[in-house]
JSON list of C-alpha atoms and ligand atoms in Angstrom, two decimals:
[
{"chain": "A", "resi": 13, "resn": "MET", "atom": "CA", "xyz": [29.27, 126.80, 88.49]},
{"chain": "A", "resi": 14, "resn": "GLU", "atom": "CA", "xyz": [26.51, 129.26, 89.27]},
{"chain": "A", "resi": 15, "resn": "ARG", "atom": "CA", "xyz": [22.77, 129.18, 88.81]},
{"chain": "A", "resi": 16, "resn": "THR", "atom": "CA", "xyz": [20.57, 132.09, 87.82]},
{"chain": "A", "resi": 17, "resn": "LEU", "atom": "CA", "xyz": [16.88, 132.64, 87.16]},
{"chain": "A", "resi": 18, "resn": "VAL", "atom": "CA", "xyz": [15.75, 133.81, 83.74]},
{"chain": "A", "resi": 19, "resn": "ILE", "atom": "CA", "xyz": [12.21, 134.73, 82.73]},
{"chain": "A", "resi": 20, "resn": "LEU", "atom": "CA", "xyz": [11.14, 135.07, 79.13]},
{"chain": "A", "resi": 21, "resn": "LYS", "atom": "CA", "xyz": [8.69, 137.94, 79.47]},
{"chain": "A", "resi": 22, "resn": "PRO", "atom": "CA", "xyz": [5.28, 138.29, 77.78]},
{"chain": "A", "resi": 23, "resn": "ASP", "atom": "CA", "xyz": [6.71, 140.17, 74.77]},
{"chain": "A", "resi": 24, "resn": "CYS", "atom": "CA", "xyz": [9.17, 137.31, 74.18]},
{"chain": "A", "resi": 25, "resn": "VAL", "atom": "CA", "xyz": [6.41, 134.71, 74.30]},
{"chain": "A", "resi": 26, "resn": "TRP", "atom": "CA", "xyz": [3.83, 136.56, 72.20]},
{"chain": "A", "resi": 27, "resn": "ARG", "atom": "CA", "xyz": [6.39, 137.37, 69.46]},
{"chain": "A", "resi": 28, "resn": "GLY", "atom": "CA", "xyz": [7.49, 133.74, 69.12]},
{"chain": "A", "resi": 29, "resn": "LEU", "atom": "CA", "xyz": [11.01, 134.39, 70.40]},
{"chain": "A", "resi": 30, "resn": "ILE", "atom": "CA", "xyz": [11.18, 131.64, 73.07]},
{"chain": "A", "resi": 31, "resn": "GLY", "atom": "CA", "xyz": [13.39, 129.36, 70.99]},
{"chain": "A", "resi": 32, "resn": "GLU", "atom": "CA", "xyz": [15.57, 132.20, 69.71]},
{"chain": "A", "resi": 33, "resn": "ILE", "atom": "CA", "xyz": [16.43, 133.40, 73.21]},
{"chain": "A", "resi": 34, "resn": "ILE", "atom": "CA", "xyz": [17.01, 129.93, 74.68]},
{"chain": "A", "resi": 35, "resn": "LYS", "atom": "CA", "xyz": [19.27, 129.21, 71.69]},
{"chain": "A", "resi": 36, "resn": "ARG", "atom": "CA", "xyz": [21.43, 132.23, 72.60]},
{"chain": "A", "resi": 37, "resn": "PHE", "atom": "CA", "xyz": [21.90, 130.97, 76.16]},
{"chain": "A", "resi": 38, "resn": "GLU", "atom": "CA", "xyz": [22.62, 127.38, 75.07]},
{"chain": "A", "resi": 39, "resn": "GLY", "atom": "CA", "xyz": [25.02, 128.71, 72.45]},
{"chain": "A", "resi": 40, "resn": "GLU", "atom": "CA", "xyz": [26.99, 130.38, 75.24]},
{"chain": "A", "resi": 41, "resn": "LYS", "atom": "CA", "xyz": [27.29, 126.99, 76.99]},
{"chain": "A", "resi": 42, "resn": "PHE", "atom": "CA", "xyz": [24.70, 127.56, 79.69]},
{"chain": "A", "resi": 43, "resn": "ASN", "atom": "CA", "xyz": [22.61, 124.53, 80.56]},
{"chain": "A", "resi": 44, "resn": "VAL", "atom": "CA", "xyz": [18.85, 124.85, 80.99]},
{"chain": "A", "resi": 45, "resn": "ILE", "atom": "CA", "xyz": [18.37, 122.87, 84.22]},
{"chain": "A", "resi": 46, "resn": "ALA", "atom": "CA", "xyz": [14.73, 123.83, 84.94]},
{"chain": "A", "resi": 47, "resn": "LEU", "atom": "CA", "xyz": [12.01, 125.09, 82.60]},
{"chain": "A", "resi": 48, "resn": "LYS", "atom": "CA", "xyz": [8.31, 125.91, 83.06]},
{"chain": "A", "resi": 49, "resn": "MET", "atom": "CA", "xyz": [5.54, 128.10, 81.66]},
{"chain": "A", "resi": 50, "resn": "PHE", "atom": "CA", "xyz": [3.59, 130.28, 84.10]},
{"chain": "A", "resi": 51, "resn": "HIS", "atom": "CA", "xyz": [0.81, 132.84, 84.03]},
{"chain": "A", "resi": 52, "resn": "LEU", "atom": "CA", "xyz": [1.41, 135.00, 87.09]},
{"chain": "A", "resi": 53, "resn": "SER", "atom": "CA", "xyz": [-1.47, 136.66, 88.90]},
{"chain": "A", "resi": 54, "resn": "VAL", "atom": "CA", "xyz": [-1.07, 140.39, 89.61]},
{"chain": "A", "resi": 55, "resn": "GLU", "atom": "CA", "xyz": [-0.43, 139.47, 93.26]},
{"chain": "A", "resi": 56, "resn": "GLU", "atom": "CA", "xyz": [2.36, 137.04, 92.31]},
{"chain": "A", "resi": 57, "resn": "ALA", "atom": "CA", "xyz": [3.95, 139.62, 90.00]},
{"chain": "A", "resi": 58, "resn": "GLU", "atom": "CA", "xyz": [3.76, 142.19, 92.83]},
{"chain": "A", "resi": 59, "resn": "LYS", "atom": "CA", "xyz": [5.49, 139.74, 95.16]},
{"chain": "A", "resi": 60, "resn": "PHE", "atom": "CA", "xyz": [8.22, 138.86, 92.65]},
{"chain": "A", "resi": 61, "resn": "TYR", "atom": "CA", "xyz": [8.95, 142.55, 91.93]},
{"chain": "A", "resi": 62, "resn": "ALA", "atom": "CA", "xyz": [8.46, 143.76, 95.53]},
{"chain": "A", "resi": 63, "resn": "VAL", "atom": "CA", "xyz": [11.88, 145.50, 95.47]},
{"chain": "A", "resi": 64, "resn": "HIS", "atom": "CA", "xyz": [10.42, 147.94, 92.93]},
{"chain": "A", "resi": 65, "resn": "GLN", "atom": "CA", "xyz": [7.34, 148.79, 95.01]},
{"chain": "A", "resi": 66, "resn": "GLY", "atom": "CA", "xyz": [6.76, 152.57, 95.03]},
{"chain": "A", "resi": 67, "resn": "LYS", "atom": "CA", "xyz": [8.61, 153.23, 91.78]},
{"chain": "A", "resi": 68, "resn": "GLU", "atom": "CA", "xyz": [6.64, 155.02, 89.07]},
{"chain": "A", "resi": 69, "resn": "PHE", "atom": "CA", "xyz": [6.75, 151.99, 86.73]},
{"chain": "A", "resi": 70, "resn": "TYR", "atom": "CA", "xyz": [5.71, 149.39, 89.39]},
{"chain": "A", "resi": 71, "resn": "GLU", "atom": "CA", "xyz": [2.01, 149.12, 88.41]},
{"chain": "A", "resi": 72, "resn": "ARG", "atom": "CA", "xyz": [2.86, 149.01, 84.71]},
{"chain": "A", "resi": 73, "resn": "LEU", "atom": "CA", "xyz": [5.49, 146.34, 85.39]},
{"chain": "A", "resi": 74, "resn": "THR", "atom": "CA", "xyz": [3.28, 144.08, 87.50]},
{"chain": "A", "resi": 75, "resn": "GLY", "atom": "CA", "xyz": [0.31, 144.56, 85.13]},
{"chain": "A", "resi": 76, "resn": "TYR", "atom": "CA", "xyz": [2.51, 143.71, 82.17]},
{"chain": "A", "resi": 77, "resn": "MET", "atom": "CA", "xyz": [4.14, 140.65, 83.77]},
{"chain": "A", "resi": 78, "resn": "SER", "atom": "CA", "xyz": [0.72, 139.22, 84.64]},
{"chain": "A", "resi": 79, "resn": "SER", "atom": "CA", "xyz": [-0.80, 140.03, 81.23]},
{"chain": "A", "resi": 80, "resn": "SER", "atom": "CA", "xyz": [0.06, 136.74, 79.51]},
{"chain": "A", "resi": 81, "resn": "PRO", "atom": "CA", "xyz": [2.13, 133.57, 79.92]},
{"chain": "A", "resi": 82, "resn": "ILE", "atom": "CA", "xyz": [5.84, 133.69, 80.62]},
{"chain": "A", "resi": 83, "resn": "VAL", "atom": "CA", "xyz": [8.58, 131.08, 80.64]},
{"chain": "A", "resi": 84, "resn": "GLY", "atom": "CA", "xyz": [10.76, 130.64, 83.71]},
{"chain": "A", "resi": 85, "resn": "MET", "atom": "CA", "xyz": [14.06, 128.78, 83.66]},
{"chain": "A", "resi": 86, "resn": "VAL", "atom": "CA", "xyz": [17.15, 128.12, 85.69]},
{"chain": "A", "resi": 87, "resn": "LEU", "atom": "CA", "xyz": [20.43, 128.39, 83.80]},
{"chain": "A", "resi": 88, "resn": "GLU", "atom": "CA", "xyz": [23.64, 126.86, 85.05]},
{"chain": "A", "resi": 89, "resn": "GLY", "atom": "CA", "xyz": [27.19, 127.69, 83.99]},
{"chain": "A", "resi": 90, "resn": "LYS", "atom": "CA", "xyz": [30.41, 129.49, 84.83]},
{"chain": "A", "resi": 91, "resn": "LYS", "atom": "CA", "xyz": [29.78, 132.96, 86.30]},
{"chain": "A", "resi": 92, "resn": "ALA", "atom": "CA", "xyz": [26.15, 132.55, 85.18]},
{"chain": "A", "resi": 93, "resn": "VAL", "atom": "CA", "xyz": [24.76, 135.55, 87.09]},
{"chain": "A", "resi": 94, "resn": "LEU", "atom": "CA", "xyz": [27.11, 138.16, 85.63]},
{"chain": "A", "resi": 95, "resn": "ARG", "atom": "CA", "xyz": [27.48, 136.54, 82.19]},
{"chain": "A", "resi": 96, "resn": "ILE", "atom": "CA", "xyz": [23.71, 136.24, 81.63]},
{"chain": "A", "resi": 97, "resn": "ARG", "atom": "CA", "xyz": [23.26, 139.89, 82.69]},
{"chain": "A", "resi": 98, "resn": "GLU", "atom": "CA", "xyz": [25.92, 140.83, 80.12]},
{"chain": "A", "resi": 99, "resn": "LEU", "atom": "CA", "xyz": [24.22, 138.77, 77.42]},
{"chain": "A", "resi": 100, "resn": "ILE", "atom": "CA", "xyz": [20.82, 140.37, 78.00]},
{"chain": "A", "resi": 101, "resn": "GLY", "atom": "CA", "xyz": [22.11, 143.97, 78.15]},
{"chain": "A", "resi": 102, "resn": "ALA", "atom": "CA", "xyz": [20.86, 147.13, 79.87]},
{"chain": "A", "resi": 103, "resn": "THR", "atom": "CA", "xyz": [17.25, 147.47, 81.05]},
{"chain": "A", "resi": 104, "resn": "ASP", "atom": "CA", "xyz": [16.41, 150.16, 78.46]},
{"chain": "A", "resi": 105, "resn": "PRO", "atom": "CA", "xyz": [17.29, 148.91, 74.96]},
{"chain": "A", "resi": 106, "resn": "LYS", "atom": "CA", "xyz": [18.46, 152.45, 74.10]},
{"chain": "A", "resi": 107, "resn": "ASN", "atom": "CA", "xyz": [21.33, 151.86, 76.54]},
{"chain": "A", "resi": 108, "resn": "ALA", "atom": "CA", "xyz": [21.97, 148.20, 75.68]},
{"chain": "A", "resi": 109, "resn": "ILE", "atom": "CA", "xyz": [25.26, 147.34, 73.99]},
{"chain": "A", "resi": 110, "resn": "PHE", "atom": "CA", "xyz": [25.00, 146.26, 70.34]},
{"chain": "A", "resi": 111, "resn": "GLY", "atom": "CA", "xyz": [24.47, 142.54, 70.00]},
{"chain": "A", "resi": 112, "resn": "THR", "atom": "CA", "xyz": [22.88, 142.03, 73.41]},
{"chain": "A", "resi": 113, "resn": "ILE", "atom": "CA", "xyz": [19.46, 140.40, 73.54]},
{"chain": "A", "resi": 114, "resn": "ARG", "atom": "CA", "xyz": [17.67, 143.55, 74.68]},
{"chain": "A", "resi": 115, "resn": "ASN", "atom": "CA", "xyz": [19.49, 145.66, 72.09]},
{"chain": "A", "resi": 116, "resn": "LYS", "atom": "CA", "xyz": [18.28, 143.35, 69.37]},
{"chain": "A", "resi": 117, "resn": "TYR", "atom": "CA", "xyz": [14.78, 142.46, 70.53]},
{"chain": "A", "resi": 118, "resn": "ALA", "atom": "CA", "xyz": [13.44, 144.72, 73.30]},
{"chain": "A", "resi": 119, "resn": "ILE", "atom": "CA", "xyz": [10.40, 146.85, 72.42]},
{"chain": "A", "resi": 120, "resn": "ASN", "atom": "CA", "xyz": [11.14, 149.46, 75.13]},
{"chain": "A", "resi": 121, "resn": "GLY", "atom": "CA", "xyz": [12.37, 149.79, 78.72]},
{"chain": "A", "resi": 122, "resn": "LEU", "atom": "CA", "xyz": [9.34, 147.87, 80.05]},
{"chain": "A", "resi": 123, "resn": "MET", "atom": "CA", "xyz": [8.85, 145.20, 77.39]},
{"chain": "A", "resi": 124, "resn": "ASN", "atom": "CA", "xyz": [12.46, 144.09, 77.30]},
{"chain": "A", "resi": 125, "resn": "VAL", "atom": "CA", "xyz": [12.20, 140.38, 76.47]},
{"chain": "A", "resi": 126, "resn": "VAL", "atom": "CA", "xyz": [13.90, 138.84, 79.45]},
{"chain": "A", "resi": 127, "resn": "HIS", "atom": "CA", "xyz": [14.51, 139.02, 83.20]},
{"chain": "A", "resi": 128, "resn": "ALA", "atom": "CA", "xyz": [17.71, 137.74, 84.79]},
{"chain": "A", "resi": 129, "resn": "SER", "atom": "CA", "xyz": [18.78, 137.72, 88.44]},
{"chain": "A", "resi": 130, "resn": "ASP", "atom": "CA", "xyz": [21.21, 140.51, 89.30]},
{"chain": "A", "resi": 131, "resn": "SER", "atom": "CA", "xyz": [23.24, 138.82, 92.08]},
{"chain": "A", "resi": 132, "resn": "LEU", "atom": "CA", "xyz": [23.89, 135.38, 93.56]},
{"chain": "A", "resi": 133, "resn": "GLU", "atom": "CA", "xyz": [21.65, 136.30, 96.47]},
{"chain": "A", "resi": 134, "resn": "SER", "atom": "CA", "xyz": [18.70, 137.34, 94.29]},
{"chain": "A", "resi": 135, "resn": "ALA", "atom": "CA", "xyz": [19.27, 134.29, 92.04]},
{"chain": "A", "resi": 136, "resn": "SER", "atom": "CA", "xyz": [18.86, 132.01, 95.03]},
{"chain": "A", "resi": 137, "resn": "LYS", "atom": "CA", "xyz": [15.67, 133.79, 96.18]},
{"chain": "A", "resi": 138, "resn": "GLU", "atom": "CA", "xyz": [14.20, 134.01, 92.66]},
{"chain": "A", "resi": 139, "resn": "ILE", "atom": "CA", "xyz": [14.89, 130.35, 91.84]},
{"chain": "A", "resi": 140, "resn": "THR", "atom": "CA", "xyz": [13.07, 129.36, 95.03]},
{"chain": "A", "resi": 141, "resn": "PHE", "atom": "CA", "xyz": [10.17, 131.66, 94.08]},
{"chain": "A", "resi": 142, "resn": "PHE", "atom": "CA", "xyz": [9.53, 129.72, 90.86]},
{"chain": "A", "resi": 143, "resn": "PHE", "atom": "CA", "xyz": [10.91, 126.20, 91.30]},
{"chain": "A", "resi": 144, "resn": "LYS", "atom": "CA", "xyz": [10.84, 123.39, 93.84]},
{"chain": "A", "resi": 145, "resn": "THR", "atom": "CA", "xyz": [14.13, 121.55, 94.44]},
{"chain": "A", "resi": 146, "resn": "GLU", "atom": "CA", "xyz": [12.88, 118.46, 92.61]},
{"chain": "A", "resi": 147, "resn": "GLU", "atom": "CA", "xyz": [12.09, 120.53, 89.49]},
{"chain": "A", "resi": 148, "resn": "ILE", "atom": "CA", "xyz": [15.75, 121.47, 89.06]},
{"chain": "A", "resi": 149, "resn": "PHE", "atom": "CA", "xyz": [18.12, 119.04, 87.33]},
{"chain": "A", "resi": 150, "resn": "HIS", "atom": "CA", "xyz": [21.81, 118.69, 86.58]},
{"chain": "A", "resi": 151, "resn": "TYR", "atom": "CA", "xyz": [23.63, 117.23, 83.58]},
{"chain": "A", "resi": 152, "resn": "GLN", "atom": "CA", "xyz": [26.94, 117.52, 81.77]},
{"chain": "A", "resi": 153, "resn": "ARG", "atom": "CA", "xyz": [27.12, 119.11, 78.31]},
{"chain": "A", "resi": 154, "resn": "ARG", "atom": "CA", "xyz": [28.47, 116.69, 75.69]},
{"chain": "A", "resi": 155, "resn": "GLU", "atom": "CA", "xyz": [29.39, 117.82, 72.19]},
{"chain": "A", "resi": 156, "resn": "GLU", "atom": "CA", "xyz": [29.21, 114.44, 70.35]},
{"chain": "B", "resi": 18, "resn": "ADP", "atom": "N1", "xyz": [11.93, 153.37, 83.78]},
{"chain": "B", "resi": 18, "resn": "ADP", "atom": "C1", "xyz": [11.22, 152.25, 83.52]},
{"chain": "B", "resi": 18, "resn": "ADP", "atom": "N2", "xyz": [10.09, 152.33, 82.80]},
{"chain": "B", "resi": 18, "resn": "ADP", "atom": "C2", "xyz": [9.35, 151.23, 82.55]},
{"chain": "B", "resi": 18, "resn": "ADP", "atom": "N3", "xyz": [9.67, 149.98, 82.96]},
{"chain": "B", "resi": 18, "resn": "ADP", "atom": "C3", "xyz": [10.80, 149.86, 83.69]},
{"chain": "B", "resi": 18, "resn": "ADP", "atom": "C4", "xyz": [11.64, 150.97, 84.01]},
{"chain": "B", "resi": 18, "resn": "ADP", "atom": "N4", "xyz": [12.68, 150.53, 84.75]},
{"chain": "B", "resi": 18, "resn": "ADP", "atom": "C5", "xyz": [12.50, 149.20, 84.87]},
{"chain": "B", "resi": 18, "resn": "ADP", "atom": "N5", "xyz": [11.38, 148.79, 84.24]},
{"chain": "B", "resi": 18, "resn": "ADP", "atom": "C6", "xyz": [10.85, 147.42, 84.17]},
{"chain": "B", "resi": 18, "resn": "ADP", "atom": "O1", "xyz": [11.06, 146.78, 85.42]},
{"chain": "B", "resi": 18, "resn": "ADP", "atom": "C7", "xyz": [11.96, 145.66, 85.25]},
{"chain": "B", "resi": 18, "resn": "ADP", "atom": "C8", "xyz": [12.81, 145.54, 86.47]},
{"chain": "B", "resi": 18, "resn": "ADP", "atom": "O2", "xyz": [13.61, 146.69, 86.58]},
{"chain": "B", "resi": 18, "resn": "ADP", "atom": "P1", "xyz": [15.16, 146.58, 86.93]},
{"chain": "B", "resi": 18, "resn": "ADP", "atom": "O3", "xyz": [15.37, 145.54, 87.98]},
{"chain": "B", "resi": 18, "resn": "ADP", "atom": "O4", "xyz": [15.64, 147.96, 87.21]},
{"chain": "B", "resi": 18, "resn": "ADP", "atom": "O5", "xyz": [15.81, 146.14, 85.53]},
{"chain": "B", "resi": 18, "resn": "ADP", "atom": "P2", "xyz": [16.45, 144.74, 85.07]},
{"chain": "B", "resi": 18, "resn": "ADP", "atom": "O6", "xyz": [15.32, 143.90, 84.52]},
{"chain": "B", "resi": 18, "resn": "ADP", "atom": "O7", "xyz": [17.43, 145.11, 84.01]},
{"chain": "B", "resi": 18, "resn": "ADP", "atom": "O8", "xyz": [17.10, 144.12, 86.28]},
{"chain": "B", "resi": 18, "resn": "ADP", "atom": "C9", "xyz": [12.68, 145.97, 83.94]},
{"chain": "B", "resi": 18, "resn": "ADP", "atom": "O9", "xyz": [13.26, 144.85, 83.31]},
{"chain": "B", "resi": 18, "resn": "ADP", "atom": "C10", "xyz": [11.57, 146.59, 83.12]},
{"chain": "B", "resi": 18, "resn": "ADP", "atom": "O10", "xyz": [10.70, 145.59, 82.61]},
{"chain": "B", "resi": 19, "resn": "MG", "atom": "MG1", "xyz": [16.37, 143.72, 88.19]}
]
């Protein structure tokens, strides 16, 4: 079992897609084991996206991510890091495979609905960024 961090970005929240996107993840047998709404300050967004500092889209990205509330969650499941990245699709919806979340819902390469950790190492760091240990839970999925 792996854990990964997912953020439902401002465009997901303001278009009323929170439930739709969580439903996709739950439908693929991932458990939501932590869930919280945040409104990041610009400084927090800059810290979270520090790896992108200096890139031409950095200011737009941090301004956008701090523009309205977002939903952070930890998902748990088999090969969660890679599988969730596959489910969300490429960064730019023009390059995202048909049927992926970004292919279906992203507005453009900036407002692309969802963030997901890109490796086990970044998942661990990103989960710690948003959640305390006691805010993360564990349960078994039951079908009945
Ligand atoms: N060329 C770009 N133009 C505008 N925004 C971008 C661009 N590249 C990336 N972004 C934004 O920065 C976020 C982080 O970039 P990156 O880590 O490369 O993509 P991903 O979210 O797929 O891991 C993207 O999800 C997107 O919101
Ligand atoms: Mg990334």
